[in-house]
mmCIF file of C-alpha atoms in Angstrom:
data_model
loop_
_atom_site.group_PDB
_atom_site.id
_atom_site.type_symbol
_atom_site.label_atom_id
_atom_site.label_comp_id
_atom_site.label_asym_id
_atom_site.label_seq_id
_atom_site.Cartn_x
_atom_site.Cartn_y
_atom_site.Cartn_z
ATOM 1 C CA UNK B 26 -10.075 -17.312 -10.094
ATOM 2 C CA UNK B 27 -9.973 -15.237 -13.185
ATOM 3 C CA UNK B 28 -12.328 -11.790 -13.090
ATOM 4 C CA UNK B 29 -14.930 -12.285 -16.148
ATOM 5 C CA UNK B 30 -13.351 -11.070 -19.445
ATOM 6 C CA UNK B 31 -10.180 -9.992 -17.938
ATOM 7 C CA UNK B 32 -7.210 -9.375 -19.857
ATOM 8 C CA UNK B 33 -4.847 -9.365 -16.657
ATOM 9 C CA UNK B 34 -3.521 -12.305 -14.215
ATOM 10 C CA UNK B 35 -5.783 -14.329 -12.041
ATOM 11 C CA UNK B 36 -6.981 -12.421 -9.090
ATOM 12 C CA UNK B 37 -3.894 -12.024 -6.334
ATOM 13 C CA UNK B 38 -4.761 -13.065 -3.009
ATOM 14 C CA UNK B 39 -2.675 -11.496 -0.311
ATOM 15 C CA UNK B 40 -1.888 -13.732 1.855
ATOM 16 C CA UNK B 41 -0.771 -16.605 -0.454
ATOM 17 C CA UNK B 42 1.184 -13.720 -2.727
ATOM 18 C CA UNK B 43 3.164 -11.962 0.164
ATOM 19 C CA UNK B 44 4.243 -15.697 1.404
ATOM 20 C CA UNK B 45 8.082 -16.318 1.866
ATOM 21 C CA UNK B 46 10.009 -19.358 2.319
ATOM 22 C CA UNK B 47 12.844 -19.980 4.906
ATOM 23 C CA UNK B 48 15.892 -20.845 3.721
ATOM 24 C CA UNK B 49 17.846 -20.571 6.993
ATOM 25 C CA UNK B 50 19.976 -17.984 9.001
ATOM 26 C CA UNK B 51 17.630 -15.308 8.623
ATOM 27 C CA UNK B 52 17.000 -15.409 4.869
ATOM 28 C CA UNK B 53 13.905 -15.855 2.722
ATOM 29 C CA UNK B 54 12.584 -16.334 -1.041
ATOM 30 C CA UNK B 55 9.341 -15.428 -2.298
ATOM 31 C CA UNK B 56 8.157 -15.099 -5.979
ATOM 32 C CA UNK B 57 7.278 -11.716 -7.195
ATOM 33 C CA UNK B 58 3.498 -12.163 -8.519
ATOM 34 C CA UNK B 59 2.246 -10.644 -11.408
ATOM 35 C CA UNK B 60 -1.163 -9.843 -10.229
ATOM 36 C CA UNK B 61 0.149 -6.956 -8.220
ATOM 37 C CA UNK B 62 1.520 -5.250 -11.121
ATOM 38 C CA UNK B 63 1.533 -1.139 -11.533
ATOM 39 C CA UNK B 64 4.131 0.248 -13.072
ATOM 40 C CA UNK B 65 5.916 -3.032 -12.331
ATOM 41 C CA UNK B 66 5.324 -4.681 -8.599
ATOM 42 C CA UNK B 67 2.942 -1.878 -6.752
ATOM 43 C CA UNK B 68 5.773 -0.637 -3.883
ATOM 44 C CA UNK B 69 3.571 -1.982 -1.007
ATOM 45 C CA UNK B 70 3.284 -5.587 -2.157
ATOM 46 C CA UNK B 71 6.899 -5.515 -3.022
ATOM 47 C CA UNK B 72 7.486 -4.151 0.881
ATOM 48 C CA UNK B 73 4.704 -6.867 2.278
ATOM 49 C CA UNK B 74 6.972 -9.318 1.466
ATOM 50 C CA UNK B 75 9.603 -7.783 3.656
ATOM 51 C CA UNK B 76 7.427 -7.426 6.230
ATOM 52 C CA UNK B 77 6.686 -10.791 6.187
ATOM 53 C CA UNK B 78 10.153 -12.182 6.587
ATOM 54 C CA UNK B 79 10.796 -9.616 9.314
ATOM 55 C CA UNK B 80 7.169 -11.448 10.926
ATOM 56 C CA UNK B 81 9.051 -14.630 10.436
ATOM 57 C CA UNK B 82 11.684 -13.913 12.981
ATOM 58 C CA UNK B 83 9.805 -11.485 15.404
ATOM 59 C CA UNK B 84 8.319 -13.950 17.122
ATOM 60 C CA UNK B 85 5.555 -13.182 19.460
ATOM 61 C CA UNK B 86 5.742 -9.522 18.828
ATOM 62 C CA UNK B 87 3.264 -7.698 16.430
ATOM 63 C CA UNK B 88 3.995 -5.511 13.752
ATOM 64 C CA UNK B 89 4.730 -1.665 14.999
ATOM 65 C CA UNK B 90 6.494 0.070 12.639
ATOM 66 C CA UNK B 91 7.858 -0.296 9.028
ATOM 67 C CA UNK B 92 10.196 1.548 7.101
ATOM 68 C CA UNK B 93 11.714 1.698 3.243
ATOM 69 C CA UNK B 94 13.643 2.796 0.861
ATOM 70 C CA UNK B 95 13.287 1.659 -2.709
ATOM 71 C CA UNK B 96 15.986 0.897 -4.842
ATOM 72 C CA UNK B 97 15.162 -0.349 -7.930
ATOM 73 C CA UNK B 98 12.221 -1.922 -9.552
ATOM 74 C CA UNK B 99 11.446 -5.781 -9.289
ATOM 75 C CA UNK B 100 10.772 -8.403 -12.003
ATOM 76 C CA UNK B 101 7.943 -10.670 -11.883
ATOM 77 C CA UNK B 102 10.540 -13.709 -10.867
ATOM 78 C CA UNK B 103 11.732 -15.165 -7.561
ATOM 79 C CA UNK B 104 13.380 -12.285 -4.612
ATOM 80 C CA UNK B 105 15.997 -12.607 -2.064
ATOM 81 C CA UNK B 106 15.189 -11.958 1.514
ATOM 82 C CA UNK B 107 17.701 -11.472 4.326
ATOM 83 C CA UNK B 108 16.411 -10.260 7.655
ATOM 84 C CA UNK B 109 19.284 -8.866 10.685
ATOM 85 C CA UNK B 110 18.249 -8.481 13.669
ATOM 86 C CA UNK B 111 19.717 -4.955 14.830
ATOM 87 C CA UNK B 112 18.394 -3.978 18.232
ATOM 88 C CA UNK B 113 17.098 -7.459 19.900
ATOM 89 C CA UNK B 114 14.753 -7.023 23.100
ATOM 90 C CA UNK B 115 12.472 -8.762 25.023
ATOM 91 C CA UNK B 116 9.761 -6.419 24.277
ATOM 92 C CA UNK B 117 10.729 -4.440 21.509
ATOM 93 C CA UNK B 118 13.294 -5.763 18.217
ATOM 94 C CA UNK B 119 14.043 -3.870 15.648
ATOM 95 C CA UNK B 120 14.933 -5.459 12.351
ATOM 96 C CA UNK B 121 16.871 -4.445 8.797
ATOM 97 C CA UNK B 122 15.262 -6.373 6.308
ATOM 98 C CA UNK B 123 17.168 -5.930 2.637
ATOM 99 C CA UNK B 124 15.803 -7.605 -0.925
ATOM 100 C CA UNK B 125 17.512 -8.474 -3.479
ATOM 101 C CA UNK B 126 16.904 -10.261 -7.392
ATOM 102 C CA UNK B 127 19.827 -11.710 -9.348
ATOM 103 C CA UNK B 128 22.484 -9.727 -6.865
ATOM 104 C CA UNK B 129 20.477 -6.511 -7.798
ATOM 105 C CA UNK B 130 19.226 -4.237 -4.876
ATOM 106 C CA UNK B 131 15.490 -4.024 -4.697
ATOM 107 C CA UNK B 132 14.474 -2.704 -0.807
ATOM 108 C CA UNK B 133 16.176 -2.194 2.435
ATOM 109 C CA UNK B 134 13.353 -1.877 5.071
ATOM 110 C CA UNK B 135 13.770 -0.980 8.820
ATOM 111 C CA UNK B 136 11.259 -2.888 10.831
ATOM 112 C CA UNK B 137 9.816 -1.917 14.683
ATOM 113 C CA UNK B 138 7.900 -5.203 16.246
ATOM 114 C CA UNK B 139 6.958 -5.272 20.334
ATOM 115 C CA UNK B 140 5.015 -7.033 22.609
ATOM 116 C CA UNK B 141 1.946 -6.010 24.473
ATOM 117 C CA UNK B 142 2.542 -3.652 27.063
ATOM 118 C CA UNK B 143 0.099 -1.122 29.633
ATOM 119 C CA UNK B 144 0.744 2.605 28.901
ATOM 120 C CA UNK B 145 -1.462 5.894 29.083
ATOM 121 C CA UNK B 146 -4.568 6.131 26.104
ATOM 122 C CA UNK B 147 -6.057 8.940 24.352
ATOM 123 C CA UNK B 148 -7.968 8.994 20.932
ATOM 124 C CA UNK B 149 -7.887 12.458 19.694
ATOM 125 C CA UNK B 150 -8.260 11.577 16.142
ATOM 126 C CA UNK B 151 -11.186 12.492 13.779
ATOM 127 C CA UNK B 152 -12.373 10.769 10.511
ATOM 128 C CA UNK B 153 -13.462 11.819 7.616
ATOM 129 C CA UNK B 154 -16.837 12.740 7.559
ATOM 130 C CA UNK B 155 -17.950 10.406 4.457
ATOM 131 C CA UNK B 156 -20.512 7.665 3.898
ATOM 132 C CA UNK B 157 -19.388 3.978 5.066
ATOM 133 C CA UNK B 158 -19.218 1.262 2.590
ATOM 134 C CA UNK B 159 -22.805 0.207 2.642
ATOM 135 C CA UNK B 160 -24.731 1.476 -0.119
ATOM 136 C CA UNK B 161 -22.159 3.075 -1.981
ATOM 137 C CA UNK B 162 -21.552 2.336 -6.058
ATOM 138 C CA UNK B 163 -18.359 -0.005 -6.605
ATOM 139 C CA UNK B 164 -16.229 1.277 -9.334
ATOM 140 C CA UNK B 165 -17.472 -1.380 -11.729
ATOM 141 C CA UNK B 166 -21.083 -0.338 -11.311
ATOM 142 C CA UNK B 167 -19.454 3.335 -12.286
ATOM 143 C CA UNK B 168 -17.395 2.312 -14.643
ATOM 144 C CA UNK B 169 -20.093 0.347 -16.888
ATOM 145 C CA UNK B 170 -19.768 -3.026 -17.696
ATOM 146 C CA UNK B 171 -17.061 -3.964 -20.007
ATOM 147 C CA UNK B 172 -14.208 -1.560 -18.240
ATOM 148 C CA UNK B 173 -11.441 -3.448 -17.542
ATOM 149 C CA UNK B 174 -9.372 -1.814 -15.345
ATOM 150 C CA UNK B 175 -5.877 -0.164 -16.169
ATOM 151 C CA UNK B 176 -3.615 -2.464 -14.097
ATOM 152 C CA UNK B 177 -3.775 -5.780 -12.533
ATOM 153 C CA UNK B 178 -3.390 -4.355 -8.853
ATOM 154 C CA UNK B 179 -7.047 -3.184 -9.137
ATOM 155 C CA UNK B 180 -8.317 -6.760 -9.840
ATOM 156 C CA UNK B 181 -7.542 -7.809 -6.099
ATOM 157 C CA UNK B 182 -9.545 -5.411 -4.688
ATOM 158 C CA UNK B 183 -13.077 -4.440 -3.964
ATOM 159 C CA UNK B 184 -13.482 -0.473 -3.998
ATOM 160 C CA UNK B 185 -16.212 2.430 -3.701
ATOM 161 C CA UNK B 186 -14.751 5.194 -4.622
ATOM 162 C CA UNK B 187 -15.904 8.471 -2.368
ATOM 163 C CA UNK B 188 -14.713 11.077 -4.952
ATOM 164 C CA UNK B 189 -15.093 9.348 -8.390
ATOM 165 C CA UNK B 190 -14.585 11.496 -11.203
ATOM 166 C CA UNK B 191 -15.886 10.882 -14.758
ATOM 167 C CA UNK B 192 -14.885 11.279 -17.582
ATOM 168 C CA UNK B 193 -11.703 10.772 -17.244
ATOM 169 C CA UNK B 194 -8.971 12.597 -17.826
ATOM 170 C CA UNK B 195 -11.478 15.625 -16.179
ATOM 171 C CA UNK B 196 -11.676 18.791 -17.533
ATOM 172 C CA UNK B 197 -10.211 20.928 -14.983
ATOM 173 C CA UNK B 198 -8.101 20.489 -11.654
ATOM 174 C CA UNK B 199 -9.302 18.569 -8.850
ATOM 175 C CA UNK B 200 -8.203 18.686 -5.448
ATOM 176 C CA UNK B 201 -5.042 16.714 -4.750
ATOM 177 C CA UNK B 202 -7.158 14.031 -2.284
ATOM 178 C CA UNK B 203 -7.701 10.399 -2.949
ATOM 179 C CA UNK B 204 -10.359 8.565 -0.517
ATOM 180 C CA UNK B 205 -11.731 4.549 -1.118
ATOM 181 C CA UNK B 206 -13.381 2.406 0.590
ATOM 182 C CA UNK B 207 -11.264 -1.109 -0.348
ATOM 183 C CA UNK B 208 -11.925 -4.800 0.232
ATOM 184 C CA UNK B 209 -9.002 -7.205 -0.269
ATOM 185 C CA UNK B 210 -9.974 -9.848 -2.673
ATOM 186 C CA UNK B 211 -10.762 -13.146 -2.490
ATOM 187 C CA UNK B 212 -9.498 -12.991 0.762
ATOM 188 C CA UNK B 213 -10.973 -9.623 2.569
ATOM 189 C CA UNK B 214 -9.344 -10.482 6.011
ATOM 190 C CA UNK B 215 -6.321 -12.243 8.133
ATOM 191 C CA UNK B 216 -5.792 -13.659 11.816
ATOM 192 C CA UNK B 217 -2.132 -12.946 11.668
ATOM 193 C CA UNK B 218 -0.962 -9.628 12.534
ATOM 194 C CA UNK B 219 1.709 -9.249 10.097
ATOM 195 C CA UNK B 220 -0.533 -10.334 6.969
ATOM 196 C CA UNK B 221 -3.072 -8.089 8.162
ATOM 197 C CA UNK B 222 -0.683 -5.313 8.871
ATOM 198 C CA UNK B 223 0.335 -5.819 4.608
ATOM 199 C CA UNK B 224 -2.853 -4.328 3.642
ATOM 200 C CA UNK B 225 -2.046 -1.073 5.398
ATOM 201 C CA UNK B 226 1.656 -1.216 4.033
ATOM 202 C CA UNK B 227 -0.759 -1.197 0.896
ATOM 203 C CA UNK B 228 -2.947 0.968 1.512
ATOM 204 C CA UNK B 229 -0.388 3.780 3.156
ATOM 205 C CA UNK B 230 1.584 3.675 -0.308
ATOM 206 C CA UNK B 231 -1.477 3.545 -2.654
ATOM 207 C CA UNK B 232 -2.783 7.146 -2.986
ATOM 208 C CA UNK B 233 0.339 8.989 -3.356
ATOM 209 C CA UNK B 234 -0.296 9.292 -7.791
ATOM 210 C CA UNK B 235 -4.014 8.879 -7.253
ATOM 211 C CA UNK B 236 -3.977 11.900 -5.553
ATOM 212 C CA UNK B 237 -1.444 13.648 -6.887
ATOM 213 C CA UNK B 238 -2.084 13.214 -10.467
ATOM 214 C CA UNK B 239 -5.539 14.831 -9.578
ATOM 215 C CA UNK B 240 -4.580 18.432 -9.778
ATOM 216 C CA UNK B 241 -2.906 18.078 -13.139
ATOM 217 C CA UNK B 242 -4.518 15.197 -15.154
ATOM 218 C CA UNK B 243 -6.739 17.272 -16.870
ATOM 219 C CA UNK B 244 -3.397 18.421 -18.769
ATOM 220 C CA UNK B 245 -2.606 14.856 -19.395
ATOM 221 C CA UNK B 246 1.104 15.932 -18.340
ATOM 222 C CA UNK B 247 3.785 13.567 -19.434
ATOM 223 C CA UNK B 248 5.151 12.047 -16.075
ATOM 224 C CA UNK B 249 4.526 9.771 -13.837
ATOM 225 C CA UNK B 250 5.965 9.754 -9.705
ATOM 226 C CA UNK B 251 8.078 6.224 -8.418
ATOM 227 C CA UNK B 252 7.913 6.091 -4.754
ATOM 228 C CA UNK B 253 11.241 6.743 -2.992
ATOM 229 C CA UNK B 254 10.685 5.865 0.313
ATOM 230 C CA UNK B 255 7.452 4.542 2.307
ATOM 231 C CA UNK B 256 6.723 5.207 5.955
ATOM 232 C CA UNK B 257 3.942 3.201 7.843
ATOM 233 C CA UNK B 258 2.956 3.457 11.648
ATOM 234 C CA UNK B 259 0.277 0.759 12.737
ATOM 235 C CA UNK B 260 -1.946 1.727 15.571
ATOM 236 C CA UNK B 261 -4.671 -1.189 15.544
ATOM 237 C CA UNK B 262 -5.208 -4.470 14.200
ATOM 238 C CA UNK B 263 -7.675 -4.787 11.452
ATOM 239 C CA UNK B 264 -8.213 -8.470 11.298
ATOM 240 C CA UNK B 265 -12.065 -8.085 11.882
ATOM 241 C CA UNK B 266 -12.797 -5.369 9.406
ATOM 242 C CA UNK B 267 -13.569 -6.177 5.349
ATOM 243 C CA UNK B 268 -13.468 -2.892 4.190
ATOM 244 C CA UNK B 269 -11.261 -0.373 5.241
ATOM 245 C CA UNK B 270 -10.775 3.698 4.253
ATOM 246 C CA UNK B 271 -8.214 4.583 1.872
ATOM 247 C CA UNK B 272 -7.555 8.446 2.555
ATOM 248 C CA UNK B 273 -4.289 10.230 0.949
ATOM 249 C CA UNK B 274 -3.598 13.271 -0.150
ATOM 250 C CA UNK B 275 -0.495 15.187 -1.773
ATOM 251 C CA UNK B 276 -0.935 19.003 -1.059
ATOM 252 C CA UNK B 277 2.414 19.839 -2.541
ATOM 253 C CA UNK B 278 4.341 19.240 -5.779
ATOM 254 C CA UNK B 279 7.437 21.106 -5.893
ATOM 255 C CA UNK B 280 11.242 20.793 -7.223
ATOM 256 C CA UNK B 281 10.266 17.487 -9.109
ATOM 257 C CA UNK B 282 9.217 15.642 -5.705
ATOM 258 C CA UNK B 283 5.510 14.516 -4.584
ATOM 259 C CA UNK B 284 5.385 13.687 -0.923
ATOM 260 C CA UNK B 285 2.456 12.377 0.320
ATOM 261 C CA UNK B 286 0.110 11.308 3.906
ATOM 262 C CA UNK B 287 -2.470 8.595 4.028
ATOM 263 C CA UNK B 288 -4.322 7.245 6.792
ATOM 264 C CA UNK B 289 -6.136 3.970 7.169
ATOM 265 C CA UNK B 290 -9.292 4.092 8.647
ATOM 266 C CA UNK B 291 -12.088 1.486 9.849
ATOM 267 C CA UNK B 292 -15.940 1.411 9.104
ATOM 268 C CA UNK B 293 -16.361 2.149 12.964
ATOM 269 C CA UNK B 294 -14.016 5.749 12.245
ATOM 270 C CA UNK B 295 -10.951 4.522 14.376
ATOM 271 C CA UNK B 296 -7.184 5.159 12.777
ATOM 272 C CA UNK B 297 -5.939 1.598 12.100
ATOM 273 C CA UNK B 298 -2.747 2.958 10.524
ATOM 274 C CA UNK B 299 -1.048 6.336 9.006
ATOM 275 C CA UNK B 300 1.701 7.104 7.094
ATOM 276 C CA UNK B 301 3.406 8.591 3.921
ATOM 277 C CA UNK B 302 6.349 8.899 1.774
ATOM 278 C CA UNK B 303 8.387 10.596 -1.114
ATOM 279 C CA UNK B 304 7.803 10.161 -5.040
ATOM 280 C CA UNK B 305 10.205 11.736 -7.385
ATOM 281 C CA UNK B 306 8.617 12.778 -11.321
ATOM 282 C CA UNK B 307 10.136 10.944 -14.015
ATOM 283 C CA UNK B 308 9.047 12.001 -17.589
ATOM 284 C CA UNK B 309 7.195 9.684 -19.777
ATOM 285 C CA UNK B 310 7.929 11.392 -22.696
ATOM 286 C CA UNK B 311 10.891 13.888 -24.623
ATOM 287 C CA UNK B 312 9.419 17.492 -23.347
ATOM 288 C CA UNK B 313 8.192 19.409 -26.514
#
């Protein structure tokens, strides 16, 4: 249903939104929604939906890898799914996934799936050291009432920001990190793998301009980043966790690129997913 007083879409639920349709021989259609909207489609919905069809034909295997280049930006209308198979295996497939819209190249995607298999285990990994959800401000409650936010994306989640900064623009740099703790609504959670593994594809491509913006906004410069490319490893399910740790950062701007790493994290500290990718600056405005 609609957020109170919004000017945006009704709220997007994830599951229903990133849903294709078979049409046969490997290909797919799926409607582009507009509650997902930044900048156009936010690059991670637009690549759930290719990681859906590639779930479609994997099987029993779960999600394992996920790979993509973007090629151009989407329109709110109906999408073309084909998904190849390109290495087939009883344990491990690997799959090419390409979208399309009216002919016009959208996303080709490379995507890892594989069964359950015994191997060595270590955990060496170390979370943040940051408060859990649980008692922490939501944005809204920051905000004040009557804040709307700036894009529709932001309706269809729940977040607590762990490094809010008001006002906004600031007045001075701020560290190039972006960390949130985010809930996926209406629907926080999902029992299949490869709708579950969408809100890390999320997630992993979220904080690249949220974090890199940080250092310069208070210069209000005239550019903004598209995402080139998106790279997302999945380590664990998250099926039985609500809210789950946003943390990016972009350490380094340089020769008009912004590459960036996130990590997804649960509320128990263990690495559900990590990642990162390429953005390239396009100016906003004529330079002065």
């Amino acid at each position: 249903s609609p957020t109170s007083g919004s000017p945006y879409p009704p709220v997007g639920d994830l599951g229903v939104d990133t849903a294709v349709s078979a049409l046969g021989d490997g290909r797919y259609a799926a409607d582009v929604s507009p509650a997902w909207e930044i900048w156009g489609p936010m690059g991670g919905y637009v690549a759930s939906l290719a990681l859906r069809a590639a779930g479609a034909e994997a099987g029993e295997r779960r999600p394992t890898s996920f790979a993509c280049h973007y090629f151009g930006v989407a329109a709110f209308a109906p999408v073309e799914i084909e998904v190849e198979t390109r290495k087939p295996g009883r344990v491990a497939q690997a799959q090419r996934v390409s979208i399309t819209q009216q002919g016009r190249p959208i996303l080709d995607a490379i995507v890892w799936s594989t069964l359950e298999v015994e191997g060595l285990e270590h955990d060496d990994t170390a979370p943040p050291e940051v408060p859990g959800p649980d008692g922490l401000p939501t944005v809204e409650e920051l905000v004040g009432p009557g804040s709307a936010p700036p894009f529709p994306f932001w309706e269809n989640l729940d977040s607590k920001p762990l490094d809010f900064i008001s006002p906004w623009p600031p007045t001075e740099p701020h560290p190039p990190r972006w960390r949130n703790w985010l809930r996926f609504s209406p629907t926080p959670t999902f029992p299949d793998p490869w709708v579950d593994a969408c809100r890390s594809v999320i997630l992993i491509d979220l904080p690249s301009w949220p974090a890199g913006h940080r250092p310069h906004a208070w210069q209000d410069p005239p550019y903004i980043a598209p995402t080139l490319d998106l790279n997302v490893a999945f380590h664990r399910p998250a099926s039985d966790e609500e809210w789950l740790l946003c943390d990016g950062a972009a350490p380094l701007a340089a020769g008009g690129l912004l590459p960036w790493n996130a990590r997804v994290w649960s509320t128990a500290g263990r690495l559900l997913a990590s990642g990162g990718g390429q953005c390239l600056f396009r100016r906003t405005a004529p330079p002065a």
